[in-house]
Short mmCIF file of C-alpha atoms in Angstrom, two decimals:
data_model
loop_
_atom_site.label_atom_id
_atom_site.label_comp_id
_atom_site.label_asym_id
_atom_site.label_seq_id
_atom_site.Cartn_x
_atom_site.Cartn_y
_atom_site.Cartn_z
CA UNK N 1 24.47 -7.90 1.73
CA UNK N 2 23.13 -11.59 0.64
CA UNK N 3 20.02 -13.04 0.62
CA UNK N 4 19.51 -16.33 0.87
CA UNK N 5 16.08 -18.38 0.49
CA UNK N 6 14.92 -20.55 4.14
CA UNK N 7 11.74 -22.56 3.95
CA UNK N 8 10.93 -22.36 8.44
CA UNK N 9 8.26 -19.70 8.52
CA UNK N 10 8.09 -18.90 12.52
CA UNK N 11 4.98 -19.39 14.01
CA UNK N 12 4.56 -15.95 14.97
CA UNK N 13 1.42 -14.46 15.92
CA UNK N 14 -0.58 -17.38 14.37
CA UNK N 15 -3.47 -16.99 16.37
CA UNK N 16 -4.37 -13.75 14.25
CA UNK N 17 -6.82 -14.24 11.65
CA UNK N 18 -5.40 -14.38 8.25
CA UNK N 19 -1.65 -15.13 9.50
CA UNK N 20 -1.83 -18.41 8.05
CA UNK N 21 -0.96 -16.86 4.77
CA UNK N 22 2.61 -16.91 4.55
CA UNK N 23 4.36 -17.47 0.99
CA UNK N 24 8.09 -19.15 1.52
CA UNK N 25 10.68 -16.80 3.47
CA UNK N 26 13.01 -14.78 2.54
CA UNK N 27 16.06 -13.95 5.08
CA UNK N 28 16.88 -10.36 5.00
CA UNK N 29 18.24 -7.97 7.06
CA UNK N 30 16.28 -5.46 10.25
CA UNK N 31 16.94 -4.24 13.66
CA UNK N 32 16.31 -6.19 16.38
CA UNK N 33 13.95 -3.82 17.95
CA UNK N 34 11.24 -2.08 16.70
CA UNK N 35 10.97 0.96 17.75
CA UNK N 36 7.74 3.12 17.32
CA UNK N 37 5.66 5.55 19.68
CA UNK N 38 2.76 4.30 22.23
CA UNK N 39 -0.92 5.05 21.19
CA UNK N 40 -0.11 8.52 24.03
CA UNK N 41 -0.75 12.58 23.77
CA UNK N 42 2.50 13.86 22.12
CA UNK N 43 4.11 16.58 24.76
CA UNK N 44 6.51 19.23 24.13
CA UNK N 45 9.13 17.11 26.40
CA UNK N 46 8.03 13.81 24.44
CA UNK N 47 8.37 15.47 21.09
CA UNK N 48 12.40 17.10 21.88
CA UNK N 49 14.14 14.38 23.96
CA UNK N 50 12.01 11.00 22.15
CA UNK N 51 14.67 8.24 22.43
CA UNK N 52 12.72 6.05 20.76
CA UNK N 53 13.98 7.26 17.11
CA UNK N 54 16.89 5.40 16.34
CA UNK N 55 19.72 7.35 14.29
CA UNK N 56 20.28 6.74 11.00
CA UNK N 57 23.67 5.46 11.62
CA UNK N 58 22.10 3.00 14.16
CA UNK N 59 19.45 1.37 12.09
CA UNK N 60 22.60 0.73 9.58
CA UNK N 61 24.53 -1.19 12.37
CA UNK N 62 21.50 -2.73 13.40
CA UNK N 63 20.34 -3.91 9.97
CA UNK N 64 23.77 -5.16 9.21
CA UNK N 65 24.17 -7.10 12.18
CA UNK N 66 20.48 -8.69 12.64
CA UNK N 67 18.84 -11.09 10.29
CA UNK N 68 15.43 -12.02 10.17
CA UNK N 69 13.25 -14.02 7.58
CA UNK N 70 10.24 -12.52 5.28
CA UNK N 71 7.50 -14.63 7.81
CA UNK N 72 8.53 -12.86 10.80
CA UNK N 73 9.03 -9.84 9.25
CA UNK N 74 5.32 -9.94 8.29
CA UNK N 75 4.61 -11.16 11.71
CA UNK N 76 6.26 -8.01 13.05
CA UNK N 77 4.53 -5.36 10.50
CA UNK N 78 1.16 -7.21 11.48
CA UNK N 79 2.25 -6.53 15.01
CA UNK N 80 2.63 -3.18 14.27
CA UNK N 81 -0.86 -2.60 12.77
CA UNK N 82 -2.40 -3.98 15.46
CA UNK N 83 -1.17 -1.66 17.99
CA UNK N 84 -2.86 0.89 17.25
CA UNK N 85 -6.55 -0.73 15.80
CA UNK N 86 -9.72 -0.24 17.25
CA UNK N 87 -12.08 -2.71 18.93
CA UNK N 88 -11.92 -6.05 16.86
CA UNK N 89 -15.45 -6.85 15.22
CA UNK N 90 -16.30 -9.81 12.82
CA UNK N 91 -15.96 -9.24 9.49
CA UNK N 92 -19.26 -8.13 7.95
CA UNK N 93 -20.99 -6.67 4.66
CA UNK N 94 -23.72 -4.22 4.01
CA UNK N 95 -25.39 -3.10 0.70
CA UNK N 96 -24.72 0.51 -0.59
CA UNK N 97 -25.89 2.36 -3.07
CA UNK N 98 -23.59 4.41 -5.93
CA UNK N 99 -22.19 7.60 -4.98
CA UNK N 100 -23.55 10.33 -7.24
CA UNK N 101 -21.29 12.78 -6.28
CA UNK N 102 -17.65 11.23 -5.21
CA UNK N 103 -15.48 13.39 -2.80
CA UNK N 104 -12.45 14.34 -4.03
CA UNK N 105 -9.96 16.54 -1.74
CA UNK N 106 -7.98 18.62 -4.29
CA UNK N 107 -9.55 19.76 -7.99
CA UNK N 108 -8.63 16.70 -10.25
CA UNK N 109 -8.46 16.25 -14.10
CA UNK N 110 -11.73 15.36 -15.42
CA UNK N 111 -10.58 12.13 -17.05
CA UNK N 112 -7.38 10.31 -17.19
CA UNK N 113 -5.91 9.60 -20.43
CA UNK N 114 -3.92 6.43 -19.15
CA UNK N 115 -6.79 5.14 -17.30
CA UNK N 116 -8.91 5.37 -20.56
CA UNK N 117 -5.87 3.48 -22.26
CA UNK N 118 -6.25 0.68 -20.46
CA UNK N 119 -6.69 -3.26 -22.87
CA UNK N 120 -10.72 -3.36 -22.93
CA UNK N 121 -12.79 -6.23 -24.68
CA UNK N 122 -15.23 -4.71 -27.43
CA UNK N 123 -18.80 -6.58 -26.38
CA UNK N 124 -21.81 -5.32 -27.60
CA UNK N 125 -24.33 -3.95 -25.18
CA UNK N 126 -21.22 -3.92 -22.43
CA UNK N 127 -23.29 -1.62 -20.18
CA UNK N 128 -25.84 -3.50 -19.99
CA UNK N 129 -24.05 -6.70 -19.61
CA UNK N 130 -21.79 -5.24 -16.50
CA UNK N 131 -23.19 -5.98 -12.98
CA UNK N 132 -21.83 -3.40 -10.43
CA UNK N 133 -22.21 -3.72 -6.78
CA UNK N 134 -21.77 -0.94 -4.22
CA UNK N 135 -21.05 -2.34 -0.58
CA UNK N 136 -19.48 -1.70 2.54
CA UNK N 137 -17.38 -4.07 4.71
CA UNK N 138 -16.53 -3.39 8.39
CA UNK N 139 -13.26 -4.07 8.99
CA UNK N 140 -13.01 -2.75 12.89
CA UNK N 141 -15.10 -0.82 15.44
CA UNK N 142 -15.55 3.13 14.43
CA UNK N 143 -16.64 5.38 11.68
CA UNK N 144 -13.34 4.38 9.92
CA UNK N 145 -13.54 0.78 10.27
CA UNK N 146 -16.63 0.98 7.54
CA UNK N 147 -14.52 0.21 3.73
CA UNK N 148 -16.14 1.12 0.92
CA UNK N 149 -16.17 -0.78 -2.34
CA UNK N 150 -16.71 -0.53 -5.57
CA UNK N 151 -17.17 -4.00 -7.78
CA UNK N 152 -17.51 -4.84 -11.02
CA UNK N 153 -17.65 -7.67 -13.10
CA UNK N 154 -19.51 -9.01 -16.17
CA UNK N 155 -23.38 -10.82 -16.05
CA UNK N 156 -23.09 -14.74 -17.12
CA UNK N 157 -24.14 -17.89 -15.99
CA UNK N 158 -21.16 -19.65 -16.39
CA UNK N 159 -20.78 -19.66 -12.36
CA UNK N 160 -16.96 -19.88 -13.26
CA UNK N 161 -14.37 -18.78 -10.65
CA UNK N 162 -12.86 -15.64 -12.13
CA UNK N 163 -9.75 -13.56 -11.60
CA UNK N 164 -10.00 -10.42 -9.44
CA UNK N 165 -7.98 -7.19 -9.09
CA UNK N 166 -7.92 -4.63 -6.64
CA UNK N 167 -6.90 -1.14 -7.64
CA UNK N 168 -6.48 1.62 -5.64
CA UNK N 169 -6.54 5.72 -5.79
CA UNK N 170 -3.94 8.17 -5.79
CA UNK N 171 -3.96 10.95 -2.31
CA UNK N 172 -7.17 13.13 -2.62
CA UNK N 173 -9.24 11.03 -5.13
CA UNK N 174 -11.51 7.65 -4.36
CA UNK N 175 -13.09 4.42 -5.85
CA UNK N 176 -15.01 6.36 -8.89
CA UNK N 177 -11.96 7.77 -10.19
CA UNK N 178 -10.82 4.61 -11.40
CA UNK N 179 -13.66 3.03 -12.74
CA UNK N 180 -12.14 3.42 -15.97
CA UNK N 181 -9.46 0.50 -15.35
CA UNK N 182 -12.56 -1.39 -13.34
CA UNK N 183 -14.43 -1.27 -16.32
CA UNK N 184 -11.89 -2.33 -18.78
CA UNK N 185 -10.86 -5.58 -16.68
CA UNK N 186 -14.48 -6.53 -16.37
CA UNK N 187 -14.61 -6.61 -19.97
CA UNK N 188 -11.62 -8.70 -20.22
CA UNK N 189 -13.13 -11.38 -17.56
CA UNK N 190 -12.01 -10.63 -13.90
CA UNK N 191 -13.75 -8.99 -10.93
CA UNK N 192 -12.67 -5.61 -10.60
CA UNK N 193 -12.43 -4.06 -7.13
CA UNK N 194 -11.80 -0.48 -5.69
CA UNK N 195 -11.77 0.58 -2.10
CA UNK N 196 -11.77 4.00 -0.73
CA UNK N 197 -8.28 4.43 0.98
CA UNK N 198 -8.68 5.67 4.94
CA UNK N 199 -9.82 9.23 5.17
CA UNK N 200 -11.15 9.90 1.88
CA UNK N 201 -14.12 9.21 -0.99
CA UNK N 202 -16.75 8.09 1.41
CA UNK N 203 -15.12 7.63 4.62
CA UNK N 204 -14.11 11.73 4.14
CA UNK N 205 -16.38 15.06 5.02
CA UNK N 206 -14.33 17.50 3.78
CA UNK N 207 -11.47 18.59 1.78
CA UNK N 208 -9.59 18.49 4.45
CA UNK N 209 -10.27 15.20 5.79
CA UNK N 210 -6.73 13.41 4.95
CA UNK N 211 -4.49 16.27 6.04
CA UNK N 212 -6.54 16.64 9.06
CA UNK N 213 -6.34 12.97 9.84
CA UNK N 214 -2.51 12.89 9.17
CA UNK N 215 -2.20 15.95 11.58
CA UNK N 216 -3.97 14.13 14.66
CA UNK N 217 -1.93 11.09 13.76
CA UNK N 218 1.44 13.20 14.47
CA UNK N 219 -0.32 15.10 17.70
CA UNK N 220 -2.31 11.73 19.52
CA UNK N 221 -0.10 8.79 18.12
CA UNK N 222 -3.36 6.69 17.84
CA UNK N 223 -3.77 5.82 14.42
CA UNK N 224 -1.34 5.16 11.27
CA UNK N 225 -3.45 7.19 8.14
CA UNK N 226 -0.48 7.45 5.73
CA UNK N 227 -0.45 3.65 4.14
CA UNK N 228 -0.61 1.36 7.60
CA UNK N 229 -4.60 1.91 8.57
CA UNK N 230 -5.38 0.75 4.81
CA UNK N 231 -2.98 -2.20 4.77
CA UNK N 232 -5.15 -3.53 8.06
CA UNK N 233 -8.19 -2.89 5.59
CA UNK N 234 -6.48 -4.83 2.34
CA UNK N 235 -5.74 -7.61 4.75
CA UNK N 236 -9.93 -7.85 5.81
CA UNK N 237 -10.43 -7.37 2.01
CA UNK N 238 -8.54 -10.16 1.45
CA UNK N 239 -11.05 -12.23 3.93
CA UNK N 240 -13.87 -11.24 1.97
CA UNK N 241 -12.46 -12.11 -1.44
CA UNK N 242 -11.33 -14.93 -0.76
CA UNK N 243 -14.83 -16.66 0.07
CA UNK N 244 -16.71 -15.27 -2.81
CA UNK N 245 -18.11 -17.80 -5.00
CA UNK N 246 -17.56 -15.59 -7.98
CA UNK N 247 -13.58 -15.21 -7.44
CA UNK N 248 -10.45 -18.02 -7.84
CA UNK N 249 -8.85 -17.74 -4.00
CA UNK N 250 -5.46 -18.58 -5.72
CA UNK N 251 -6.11 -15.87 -8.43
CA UNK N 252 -6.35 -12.24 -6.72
CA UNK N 253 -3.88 -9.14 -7.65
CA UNK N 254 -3.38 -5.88 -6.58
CA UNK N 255 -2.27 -2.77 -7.90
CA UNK N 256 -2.50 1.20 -7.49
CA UNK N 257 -1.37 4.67 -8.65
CA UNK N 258 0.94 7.22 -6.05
CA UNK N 259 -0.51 6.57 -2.56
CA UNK N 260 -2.57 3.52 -4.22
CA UNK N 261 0.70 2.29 -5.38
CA UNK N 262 2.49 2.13 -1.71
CA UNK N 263 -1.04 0.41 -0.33
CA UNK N 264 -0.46 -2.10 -3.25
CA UNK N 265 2.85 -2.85 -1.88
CA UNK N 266 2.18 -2.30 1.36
CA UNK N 267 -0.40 -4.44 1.16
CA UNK N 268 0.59 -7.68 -0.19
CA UNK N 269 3.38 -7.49 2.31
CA UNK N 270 0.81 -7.56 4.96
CA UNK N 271 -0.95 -10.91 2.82
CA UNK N 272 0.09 -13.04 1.08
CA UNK N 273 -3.22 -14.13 -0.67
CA UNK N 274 -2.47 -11.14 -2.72
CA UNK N 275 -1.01 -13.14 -5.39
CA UNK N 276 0.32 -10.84 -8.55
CA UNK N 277 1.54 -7.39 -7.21
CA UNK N 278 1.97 -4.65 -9.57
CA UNK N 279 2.67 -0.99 -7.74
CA UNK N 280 2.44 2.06 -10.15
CA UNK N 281 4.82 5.26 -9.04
CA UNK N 282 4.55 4.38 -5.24
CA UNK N 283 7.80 2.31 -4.39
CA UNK N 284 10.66 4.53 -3.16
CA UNK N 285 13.08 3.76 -0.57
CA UNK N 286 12.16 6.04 2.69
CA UNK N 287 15.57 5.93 4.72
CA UNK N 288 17.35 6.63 1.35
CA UNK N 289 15.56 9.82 0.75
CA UNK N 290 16.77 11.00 4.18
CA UNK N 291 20.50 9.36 3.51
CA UNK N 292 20.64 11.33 0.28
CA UNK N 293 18.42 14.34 0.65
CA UNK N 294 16.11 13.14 -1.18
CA UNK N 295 12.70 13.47 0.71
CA UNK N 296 11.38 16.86 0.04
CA UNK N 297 9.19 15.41 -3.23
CA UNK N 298 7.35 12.78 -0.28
CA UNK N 299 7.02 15.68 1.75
CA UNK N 300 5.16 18.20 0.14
CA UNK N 301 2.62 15.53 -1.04
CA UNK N 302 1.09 15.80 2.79
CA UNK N 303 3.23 19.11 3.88
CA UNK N 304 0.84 20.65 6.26
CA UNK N 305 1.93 17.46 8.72
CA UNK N 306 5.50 18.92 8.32
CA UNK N 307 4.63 22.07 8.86
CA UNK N 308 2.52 21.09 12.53
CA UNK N 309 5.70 18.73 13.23
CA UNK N 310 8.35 21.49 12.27
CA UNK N 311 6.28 23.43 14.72
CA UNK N 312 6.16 21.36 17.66
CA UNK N 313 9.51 20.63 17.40
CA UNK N 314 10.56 24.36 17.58
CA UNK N 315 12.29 24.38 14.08
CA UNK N 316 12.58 27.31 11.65
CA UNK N 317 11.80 24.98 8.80
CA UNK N 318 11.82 21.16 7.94
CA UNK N 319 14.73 18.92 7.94
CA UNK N 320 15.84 15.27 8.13
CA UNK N 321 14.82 15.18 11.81
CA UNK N 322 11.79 16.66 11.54
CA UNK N 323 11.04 13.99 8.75
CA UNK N 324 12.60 11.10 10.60
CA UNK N 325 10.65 11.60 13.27
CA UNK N 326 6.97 12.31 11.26
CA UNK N 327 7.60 9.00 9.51
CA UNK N 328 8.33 7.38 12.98
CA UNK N 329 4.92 8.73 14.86
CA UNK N 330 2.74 7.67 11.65
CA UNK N 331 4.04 4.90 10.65
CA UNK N 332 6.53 3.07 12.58
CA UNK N 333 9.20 1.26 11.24
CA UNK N 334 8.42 2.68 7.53
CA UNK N 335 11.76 4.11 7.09
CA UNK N 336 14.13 1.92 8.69
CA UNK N 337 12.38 -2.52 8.76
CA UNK N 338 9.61 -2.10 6.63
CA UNK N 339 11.42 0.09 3.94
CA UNK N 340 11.58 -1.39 0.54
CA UNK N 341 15.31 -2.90 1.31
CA UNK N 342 13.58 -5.49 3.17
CA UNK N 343 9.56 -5.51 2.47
CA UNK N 344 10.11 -5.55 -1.21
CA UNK N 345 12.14 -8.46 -1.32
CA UNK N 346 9.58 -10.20 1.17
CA UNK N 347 6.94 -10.63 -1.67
CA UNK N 348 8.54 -13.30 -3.67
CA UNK N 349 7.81 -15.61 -5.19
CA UNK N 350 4.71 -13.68 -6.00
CA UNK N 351 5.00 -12.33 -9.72
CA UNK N 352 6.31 -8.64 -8.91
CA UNK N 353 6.29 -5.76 -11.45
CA UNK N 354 6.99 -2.13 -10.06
CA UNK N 355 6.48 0.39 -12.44
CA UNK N 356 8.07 4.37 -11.79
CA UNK N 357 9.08 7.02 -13.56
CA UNK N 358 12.66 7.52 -13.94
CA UNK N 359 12.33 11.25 -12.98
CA UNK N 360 10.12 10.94 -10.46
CA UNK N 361 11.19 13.71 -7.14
CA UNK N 362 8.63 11.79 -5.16
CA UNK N 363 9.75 7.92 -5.89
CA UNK N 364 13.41 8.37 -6.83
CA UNK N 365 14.40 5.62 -8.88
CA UNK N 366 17.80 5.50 -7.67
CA UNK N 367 16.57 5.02 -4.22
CA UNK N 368 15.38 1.35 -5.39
CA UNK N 369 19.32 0.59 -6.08
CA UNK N 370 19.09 -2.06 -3.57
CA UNK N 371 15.73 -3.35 -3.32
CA UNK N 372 15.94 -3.58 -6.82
CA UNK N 373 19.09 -5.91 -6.24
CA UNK N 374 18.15 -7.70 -3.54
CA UNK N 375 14.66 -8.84 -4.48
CA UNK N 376 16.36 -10.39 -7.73
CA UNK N 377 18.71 -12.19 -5.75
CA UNK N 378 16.07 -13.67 -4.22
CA UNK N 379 13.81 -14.29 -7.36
CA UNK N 380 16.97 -15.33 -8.81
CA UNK N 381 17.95 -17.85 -6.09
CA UNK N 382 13.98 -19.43 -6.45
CA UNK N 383 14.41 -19.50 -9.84
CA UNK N 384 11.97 -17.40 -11.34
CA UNK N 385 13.77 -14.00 -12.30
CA UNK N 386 10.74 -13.80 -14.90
CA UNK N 387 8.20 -13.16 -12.01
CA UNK N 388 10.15 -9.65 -11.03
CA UNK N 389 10.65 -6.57 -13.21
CA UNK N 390 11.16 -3.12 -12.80
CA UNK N 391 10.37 -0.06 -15.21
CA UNK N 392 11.05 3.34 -14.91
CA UNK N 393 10.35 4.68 -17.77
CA UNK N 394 12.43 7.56 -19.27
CA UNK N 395 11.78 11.02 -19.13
CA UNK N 396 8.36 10.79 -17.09
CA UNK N 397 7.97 12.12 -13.22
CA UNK N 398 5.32 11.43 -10.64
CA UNK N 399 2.51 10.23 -13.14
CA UNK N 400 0.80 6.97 -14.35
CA UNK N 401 1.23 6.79 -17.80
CA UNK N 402 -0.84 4.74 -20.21
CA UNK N 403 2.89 2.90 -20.89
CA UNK N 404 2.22 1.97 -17.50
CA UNK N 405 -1.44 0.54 -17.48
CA UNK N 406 -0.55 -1.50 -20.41
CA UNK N 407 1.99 -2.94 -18.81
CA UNK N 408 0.47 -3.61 -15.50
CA UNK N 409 -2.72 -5.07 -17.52
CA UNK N 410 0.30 -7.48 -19.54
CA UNK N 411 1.64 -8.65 -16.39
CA UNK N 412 -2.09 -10.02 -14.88
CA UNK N 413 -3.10 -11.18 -17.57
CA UNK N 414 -0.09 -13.20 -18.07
CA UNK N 415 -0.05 -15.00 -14.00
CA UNK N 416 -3.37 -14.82 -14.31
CA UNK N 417 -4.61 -16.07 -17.75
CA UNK N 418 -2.14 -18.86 -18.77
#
């Protein structure tokens, strides 16, 4: 299957805020349709006889047969977002204060090892010189719409533009947990900037916040908590960033670990202003896993969804349908035209490093056969091969490694610091 580059990027919902953002196109391959459930009550009847979840041999045929290019194909993710957001508000930011006492939904490590790994500058007094700022920015109407963040950056009176990265948490954790890697690109000159992903740090009560939230998502169809709701927020990040005085527009990365990793990918396919993209252990082909019986390792990251779908759907345990169809309520479209076949290939000619581990149960790396292939036909055919690489590095699973953070912190600093 070929890719070819086309420079017409469709007009396509242009009258959206930020959709003006739209980096040269890439045709690729979807279905024609886009099939996904309506914001209604899941029934019994709804959940056995839903025609709306195209077979696997279908979406095949269908992405065979249709072609589309990268612009639209954001166009059409965008869509989907939309469908399911709140009232629209303007864009707005409030002080906060630190959070003493983060939330985190499962008992984590008390340090990571990588994270403290990561390239720092050696500055005297480099507490005292770092300026931290604890807001929150409204993205949409309702208690979720409020984002959290966490930024730092270093005191000087330079009034220089700077670099900025975003980094975001692994499932269960929040902002604090990687102030480590915050704190080590301040020191090395760029903004650093963490949000709390939907449904946890701040923006969770409980321990039980994210499975709960996942489980409604499945039962009401009204919201998309696994990956989709925080894309919409990365996009109204992206507002924000891009008109502070302190940051270079032109100059803003992302990157993240697990979960963090797939809304790093995720996304900078929903904006483009996201200009050097660097997911850690979150880029795994979805429809492969099915294909190949590969999606258990996914699936028991957020089981008790599963479990409540397995349920409803009168099964004695989970299978391919039951998956097919979770993936299909939450987030429409993940497994079949936003899969990495086609939205990984969509970010170039934005510098692109994915970094897994070659053992990983939860990001196979042989399910990234083809995006792997395809996105370098396309880097290859714009000539810059040397802004895509992918690492899985031996013998490691579902974990960042402090190979890893090197790595990622290499690849910014070289887009980003020529």
């Amino acid at each position: 299957m070929s890719l070819t580059l086309i420079s017409h990027v469709p007009p396509a919902l242009a009258h959206i805020t930020g959709l003006s953002h739209v980096a040269p196109s890439v045709r690729t391959h979807l279905p024609n349709s886009l099939p996904y459930n309506s914001n209604t009550q899941l029934s019994q009847s709804h959940i056995k006889n839903n025609n709306n979840v195209v077979k696997t041999s279908a979406i095949a045929i269908k992405m065979e047969q249709e072609s589309i290019d990268s612009g639209e194909l954001r166009s059409r993710f965008l869509q989907t977002l939309l469908s399911r957001r709140t009232a629209r508000v303007p864009l707005s930011v409030e002080v906060a204060k630190p959070v003493a006492n983060p939330l985190f939904q499962d008992d984590p490590p008390r340090s990571s090892e990588a994270m403290e790994s990561c390239p720092k500058a050696n500055i005297t007094g480099f507490k005292d010189s770092l300026k931290e700022e604890n807001l929150y920015l409204i993205t949409e109407a309702g208690e979720q719409g409020r984002l959290p963040l966490l930024i730092l950056s270093m005191k000087d009176n330079n009034h220089q533009r700077k670099p900025a990265v975003v980094f975001l948490h692994s499932t269960n954790k929040n902002k604090e947990w990687v102030r480590p890697l915050l704190e080590a690109y301040a020191s090395r000159g760029y903004v650093a900037i963490a949000i709390d992903s939907r449904y946890h740090g701040e923006r969770a009560s409980s321990k039980t916040t994210y499975q709960d939230a996942l489980i409604s998502s499945w039962k009401k169809g009204d919201t998309m908590p696994f990956i989709f709701d925080t894309a919409w927020d990365l996009k109204r990040l992206a507002d924000y960033l891009e008109n502070r005085e302190d940051i270079d527009p032109a100059r803003i990365g992302i990157t993240g670990e697990s979960l963090g990793g797939m809304h790093a990918w995720f996304g900078a396919f929903a904006d483009t202003r996201y200009a050097v993209v660097v997911p850690i252990i979150g880029v795994q082909g979805f429809r492969w896993a099915i294909e190949n019986d590969k999606w258990q390792g996914r699936v028991d990251s957020i089981k008790p969804i599963f479990e409540e779908a397995r349920i409803d759907l009168g099964k004695s345990e989970i299978d391919k349908e039951v998956v097919e169809k979770v993936w299909d309520r939450i987030a429409p479209g993940l497994d079949s035209h936003f899969d990495s076949p086609y939205s990984i290939p969509a970010l170039e000619p934005r510098p692109l490093l994915i970094l897994n581990g070659a053992e990983d149960p939860r990001c196979p790396l042989a399910g990234l056969k083809i995006p792997e292939s395809r996105a370098s036909k396309v880097y290859g055919e714009a000539n810059s091969l040397d802004k895509f690489k992918l690492i899985g590095q031996p013998g490691i699973g579902h974990q960042m490694t402090s190979l890893m953070v090197k790595e990622a912190s290499d690849w910014f600093d070289r887009f980003f610091k020529k």
